Coordinates of C-alpha atoms in Angstrom, one line a residue:
M4 CA 34.2 -12.7 29.1
S5 CA 36.5 -14.4 26.6
N6 CA 35.3 -15.5 23.2
T7 CA 36.8 -18.9 23.8
Q8 CA 34.0 -19.7 26.2
N9 CA 31.4 -22.4 25.5
I10 CA 27.8 -21.3 24.7
A11 CA 24.8 -23.6 24.5
F12 CA 22.1 -22.1 22.3
I13 CA 18.7 -23.7 22.6
G14 CA 16.1 -22.7 20.0
L15 CA 17.4 -22.1 16.4
G16 CA 14.4 -20.5 14.8
I17 CA 14.0 -17.4 12.6
M18 CA 16.0 -15.3 15.0
G19 CA 17.8 -17.9 17.1
L20 CA 19.7 -19.4 14.2
P21 CA 21.3 -16.1 12.9
M22 CA 22.1 -15.1 16.5
A23 CA 23.9 -18.4 17.1
I24 CA 25.8 -18.1 13.8
N25 CA 26.9 -14.6 14.8
L26 CA 28.2 -15.9 18.1
T27 CA 30.2 -18.5 16.2
K28 CA 31.6 -15.8 13.9
A29 CA 32.6 -13.9 17.1
G30 CA 34.8 -16.8 18.1
F31 CA 32.6 -18.5 20.7
N32 CA 32.3 -22.3 20.8
V33 CA 28.6 -22.6 20.1
T34 CA 26.6 -25.9 20.6
G35 CA 23.1 -25.7 19.3
Y36 CA 19.9 -27.7 20.1
N37 CA 16.6 -27.4 18.2
R38 CA 13.6 -29.7 17.8
S39 CA 14.0 -29.5 14.0
P40 CA 17.4 -31.1 13.3
E41 CA 17.9 -29.3 9.9
K42 CA 18.4 -26.0 11.9
V43 CA 21.1 -27.7 13.9
A44 CA 22.8 -28.8 10.6
E45 CA 22.8 -25.1 9.4
L46 CA 24.6 -24.1 12.6
V47 CA 27.1 -26.9 12.2
A48 CA 27.7 -25.8 8.6
A49 CA 28.5 -22.3 9.9
G50 CA 31.1 -23.6 12.3
G51 CA 29.0 -24.5 15.4
T52 CA 28.4 -27.9 17.0
G53 CA 25.1 -29.8 17.3
A54 CA 23.5 -31.5 20.2
S55 CA 20.7 -34.1 20.3
S56 CA 19.2 -32.9 23.6
V57 CA 19.1 -29.9 26.0
A58 CA 21.2 -31.8 28.5
E59 CA 23.9 -32.6 26.0
A60 CA 24.0 -29.0 24.8
V61 CA 24.4 -27.4 28.2
T62 CA 26.9 -29.8 29.7
G63 CA 30.1 -27.9 30.3
A64 CA 28.6 -24.6 28.9
D65 CA 29.7 -21.3 30.4
V66 CA 26.7 -19.5 29.0
I67 CA 23.3 -21.0 28.1
I68 CA 21.0 -19.0 25.8
T69 CA 17.3 -19.9 25.3
M70 CA 15.4 -18.5 22.4
V71 CA 12.0 -20.3 22.2
P72 CA 8.4 -19.1 21.5
D73 CA 6.5 -18.8 24.8
S74 CA 6.6 -19.1 28.6
A75 CA 5.7 -22.8 28.6
D76 CA 8.5 -23.5 26.1
V77 CA 11.1 -21.8 28.3
E78 CA 9.8 -23.7 31.3
G79 CA 10.0 -26.9 29.3
V80 CA 13.6 -26.5 28.4
V81 CA 14.9 -25.3 31.8
T82 CA 13.1 -27.6 34.2
G83 CA 13.0 -31.4 34.4
A84 CA 15.6 -34.1 34.3
D85 CA 16.8 -33.2 30.8
G86 CA 16.5 -29.4 31.4
V87 CA 19.0 -26.6 31.9
F88 CA 18.8 -26.3 35.7
A89 CA 19.5 -30.0 36.2
N90 CA 22.4 -30.2 33.8
A91 CA 24.2 -26.9 33.7
K92 CA 27.4 -26.4 35.7
L93 CA 27.3 -24.3 38.8
G94 CA 27.9 -20.6 38.1
A95 CA 26.8 -20.8 34.4
L96 CA 25.1 -17.8 33.0
W97 CA 21.6 -18.4 31.6
I98 CA 20.4 -15.7 29.2
D99 CA 16.8 -16.0 28.1
N100 CA 16.3 -14.1 24.8
S101 CA 12.7 -15.4 24.5
S102 CA 9.7 -13.1 25.0
I103 CA 7.7 -14.4 27.9
R104 CA 5.5 -13.3 30.8
P105 CA 7.4 -11.1 33.3
D106 CA 6.0 -13.1 36.3
V107 CA 7.2 -16.4 34.8
A108 CA 10.7 -14.8 34.1
A109 CA 10.9 -13.7 37.7
R110 CA 9.9 -17.1 39.0
L111 CA 12.3 -19.0 36.8
S112 CA 15.1 -16.7 37.8
T113 CA 14.5 -17.6 41.4
E114 CA 14.6 -21.3 40.5
A115 CA 17.8 -20.8 38.5
R116 CA 19.6 -19.1 41.4
A117 CA 18.5 -22.0 43.7
A118 CA 20.1 -24.4 41.2
G119 CA 23.4 -22.3 41.2
I120 CA 22.8 -20.7 37.8
R121 CA 22.9 -16.9 37.1
P122 CA 19.8 -15.8 35.2
L123 CA 19.2 -12.8 32.9
D124 CA 15.9 -12.2 31.1
A125 CA 17.1 -10.5 27.9
P126 CA 14.3 -10.4 25.3
V127 CA 15.3 -8.8 21.9
S128 CA 13.8 -6.5 19.4
G129 CA 14.8 -6.0 15.8
G130 CA 13.3 -9.0 14.0
E131 CA 15.0 -11.4 11.6
T132 CA 17.0 -8.5 9.9
G133 CA 18.3 -7.3 13.3
A134 CA 19.3 -10.8 14.2
I135 CA 21.1 -11.4 10.9
D136 CA 22.9 -8.1 11.1
A137 CA 23.7 -8.4 14.9
V138 CA 22.1 -5.1 15.7
L139 CA 19.3 -6.2 18.0
S140 CA 18.0 -4.1 20.8
I141 CA 18.3 -6.1 24.0
M142 CA 16.5 -5.2 27.3
V143 CA 18.0 -7.1 30.2
G144 CA 16.7 -7.9 33.7
G145 CA 18.8 -9.4 36.4
D146 CA 21.8 -8.8 38.6
S147 CA 24.1 -6.0 37.4
A148 CA 27.2 -8.1 37.9
D149 CA 25.8 -10.9 35.8
F150 CA 24.8 -8.3 33.2
A151 CA 28.4 -7.1 33.1
D152 CA 29.7 -10.7 32.7
A153 CA 27.3 -11.2 29.7
G154 CA 28.6 -8.2 27.9
A155 CA 30.8 -9.9 25.3
V156 CA 28.0 -12.4 24.4
L157 CA 25.3 -9.8 24.1
N158 CA 27.5 -7.5 22.1
A159 CA 28.0 -10.2 19.6
V160 CA 24.3 -10.3 18.7
G161 CA 23.1 -6.8 19.6
K162 CA 23.8 -3.1 19.3
T163 CA 21.6 -1.4 21.9
I164 CA 22.0 -3.3 25.1
V165 CA 20.6 -1.9 28.3
H166 CA 20.2 -3.2 31.9
V167 CA 16.6 -2.2 32.8
G168 CA 16.3 -3.6 36.3
P169 CA 15.9 -6.8 38.4
S170 CA 14.7 -10.1 37.1
G171 CA 11.5 -9.8 35.0
S172 CA 12.2 -6.2 34.1
G173 CA 13.5 -7.1 30.6
Q174 CA 10.3 -8.9 29.8
T175 CA 8.2 -6.0 31.1
V176 CA 10.1 -3.6 28.8
K177 CA 9.7 -6.1 25.9
A178 CA 6.0 -6.1 26.5
A179 CA 6.0 -2.3 26.2
N180 CA 8.0 -2.7 23.0
Q181 CA 5.5 -5.1 21.5
L182 CA 2.6 -2.7 22.3
I183 CA 4.3 0.1 20.5
V184 CA 5.3 -2.0 17.5
A185 CA 1.8 -3.4 17.0
A186 CA 0.2 0.0 17.3
N187 CA 2.7 1.4 14.8
I188 CA 2.0 -1.5 12.3
Q189 CA -1.7 -1.0 12.7
A190 CA -1.5 2.7 12.1
L191 CA 0.8 2.2 9.1
S192 CA -1.5 -0.4 7.6
E193 CA -4.5 1.9 8.0
A194 CA -2.5 4.8 6.4
V195 CA -1.7 2.7 3.4
V196 CA -5.3 1.6 2.9
F197 CA -6.3 5.2 3.2
L198 CA -3.7 6.4 0.7
E199 CA -4.5 3.7 -1.8
A200 CA -8.2 4.5 -1.6
Y201 CA -7.4 7.9 -3.0
G202 CA -5.0 6.7 -5.7
V203 CA -1.9 8.3 -4.2
D204 CA 1.6 7.3 -5.2
T205 CA 2.2 5.2 -2.1
D206 CA 5.9 4.8 -2.7
A207 CA 6.3 8.6 -2.8
A208 CA 3.9 9.0 0.1
L209 CA 5.8 6.7 2.4
K210 CA 9.1 8.3 1.4
V211 CA 7.9 11.8 2.5
L212 CA 6.2 10.4 5.6
G213 CA 9.3 8.7 6.6
G214 CA 11.2 11.9 6.6
G215 CA 8.9 13.6 9.0
L216 CA 7.5 13.1 12.4
A217 CA 5.5 10.1 11.2
G218 CA 8.8 8.3 10.4
S219 CA 9.7 5.2 12.4
K220 CA 11.7 2.0 12.1
V221 CA 8.4 0.3 11.6
L222 CA 7.7 2.4 8.5
D223 CA 11.3 1.8 7.3
Q224 CA 11.2 -1.9 7.7
K225 CA 7.5 -2.8 7.1
G226 CA 6.3 -0.1 4.7
Q227 CA 7.7 -1.7 1.5
K228 CA 6.5 -5.2 2.7
I229 CA 3.0 -3.9 3.0
L230 CA 3.1 -2.1 -0.4
D231 CA 4.5 -5.3 -2.0
R232 CA 2.0 -7.5 -0.1
N233 CA 5.1 -9.5 0.9
F234 CA 4.3 -11.1 4.2
E235 CA 7.0 -13.7 4.4
P236 CA 7.6 -13.9 8.2
G237 CA 10.4 -12.1 9.9
F238 CA 8.4 -12.2 13.0
R239 CA 5.2 -14.2 12.9
L240 CA 1.9 -12.6 13.7
A241 CA 1.0 -15.5 15.9
L242 CA 3.9 -14.6 18.2
H243 CA 2.9 -11.0 18.3
H244 CA -0.6 -12.2 19.3
K245 CA 1.0 -14.1 22.1
D246 CA 3.0 -11.0 23.1
M247 CA -0.1 -8.8 23.1
G248 CA -1.7 -11.3 25.5
I249 CA 1.3 -10.7 27.8
V250 CA 0.8 -7.0 27.5
T251 CA -2.9 -7.1 28.4
S252 CA -2.5 -9.6 31.2
A253 CA 0.4 -7.7 32.8
A254 CA -1.5 -4.4 32.5
R255 CA -4.5 -6.0 34.2
E256 CA -2.4 -7.3 37.0
A257 CA -0.9 -3.8 37.5
G258 CA -4.3 -2.1 37.4
V259 CA -3.2 -0.1 34.3
I260 CA -5.7 0.8 31.6
L261 CA -4.4 0.6 28.0
P262 CA -7.3 1.6 25.7
L263 CA -5.3 1.6 22.5
G264 CA -3.4 -1.5 23.6
A265 CA -6.7 -3.4 24.1
I266 CA -8.0 -2.4 20.7
V267 CA -4.8 -3.4 18.9
A268 CA -4.7 -6.7 20.8
Q269 CA -8.2 -7.5 19.5
L270 CA -7.2 -6.5 15.9
V271 CA -4.1 -8.8 16.1
A272 CA -6.3 -11.6 17.5
S273 CA -8.8 -11.1 14.7
T274 CA -6.1 -11.2 12.0
V275 CA -4.7 -14.4 13.5
A276 CA -8.2 -15.9 13.7
S277 CA -8.6 -15.2 10.0
G278 CA -5.7 -17.6 9.3
D279 CA -2.8 -15.2 9.0
G280 CA -0.9 -16.2 12.1
A281 CA 2.0 -17.7 10.2
L282 CA 2.6 -14.5 8.2
D283 CA 4.8 -11.6 9.2
H284 CA 3.2 -9.2 11.7
S285 CA 3.0 -6.6 8.9
A286 CA 0.1 -8.8 7.7
L287 CA -2.0 -6.8 10.1
F288 CA -2.5 -4.9 6.9
R289 CA -4.6 -7.8 5.6
G290 CA -7.0 -7.3 8.6
V291 CA -7.4 -3.6 7.7
E292 CA -8.1 -4.5 4.1
R293 CA -10.8 -7.0 5.2
L294 CA -12.4 -4.5 7.5
S295 CA -12.4 -1.8 4.8
G296 CA -13.7 -4.1 2.0
K297 CA -11.6 -4.2 -1.2
S298 CA -14.5 -3.4 -3.4
E299 CA -15.2 -0.2 -1.5
V300 CA -11.5 0.8 -1.7
A301 CA -11.4 0.1 -5.5
A302 CA -14.7 2.0 -6.1
L303 CA -13.5 5.2 -4.3
S304 CA -10.1 5.0 -6.0
A305 CA -11.7 4.9 -9.4
S306 CA -14.2 7.8 -8.7

């Protein structure tokens, strides 16, 4: 695909905006739409174009990208008189970078094909940093020929890009990704609380742990945020709560038992219920602190 093609980008949030900007930097003609107009203005300042509706954004677009929070949000922007399916040109590629339910992705893909649009479910992993640096991991479900045609677009925003199967497969792999990430953050949070309870030099501890089998991208990217108690969102905990709901629901439908997944989903839900949903998902640490009791930690550390 040529970089002179027109891209409609719907959803300019924490990750969507830097992705759209990277597509603009790669030479694509990017038209953005977002419910918050200030985000559109940021894209325009970076060389893109703004639209006042989904219909306006997708008219004439060769590729349509959606990056919105949940299944209902995706359905809301692709269906209806103002939606993608009713206004995109025949043969356009629709790439959904959102993280939604696999069954919804499969159903909307069928509706897209009926409307003459080529669908790919292509959720991403890597957080805000990955989006800014254009090194996202992208797991793609859909037709292999459509995946090949989307190559230039996906390569402008990601680094590890893999076709994982038919429509809905990308969302299934993303659900597995979110399970692993949440479990990792929970384990890292518990480890930090444990280390602090014994007065260990936590900076040094995470450095040596990162060099061994306990090392992970979660430790690399979230360890310092936890130590600094800096939970400015790169990926909001409320969205991870939504994703864990997708994991547990899809596992139930498949008859798969996920003991650790069920526990982590409850811990994520508890932290969100405590009012931390707008924070970064590394704020799972706050839930561990609450369960441990700060006074108990301080007392043991001083003994």
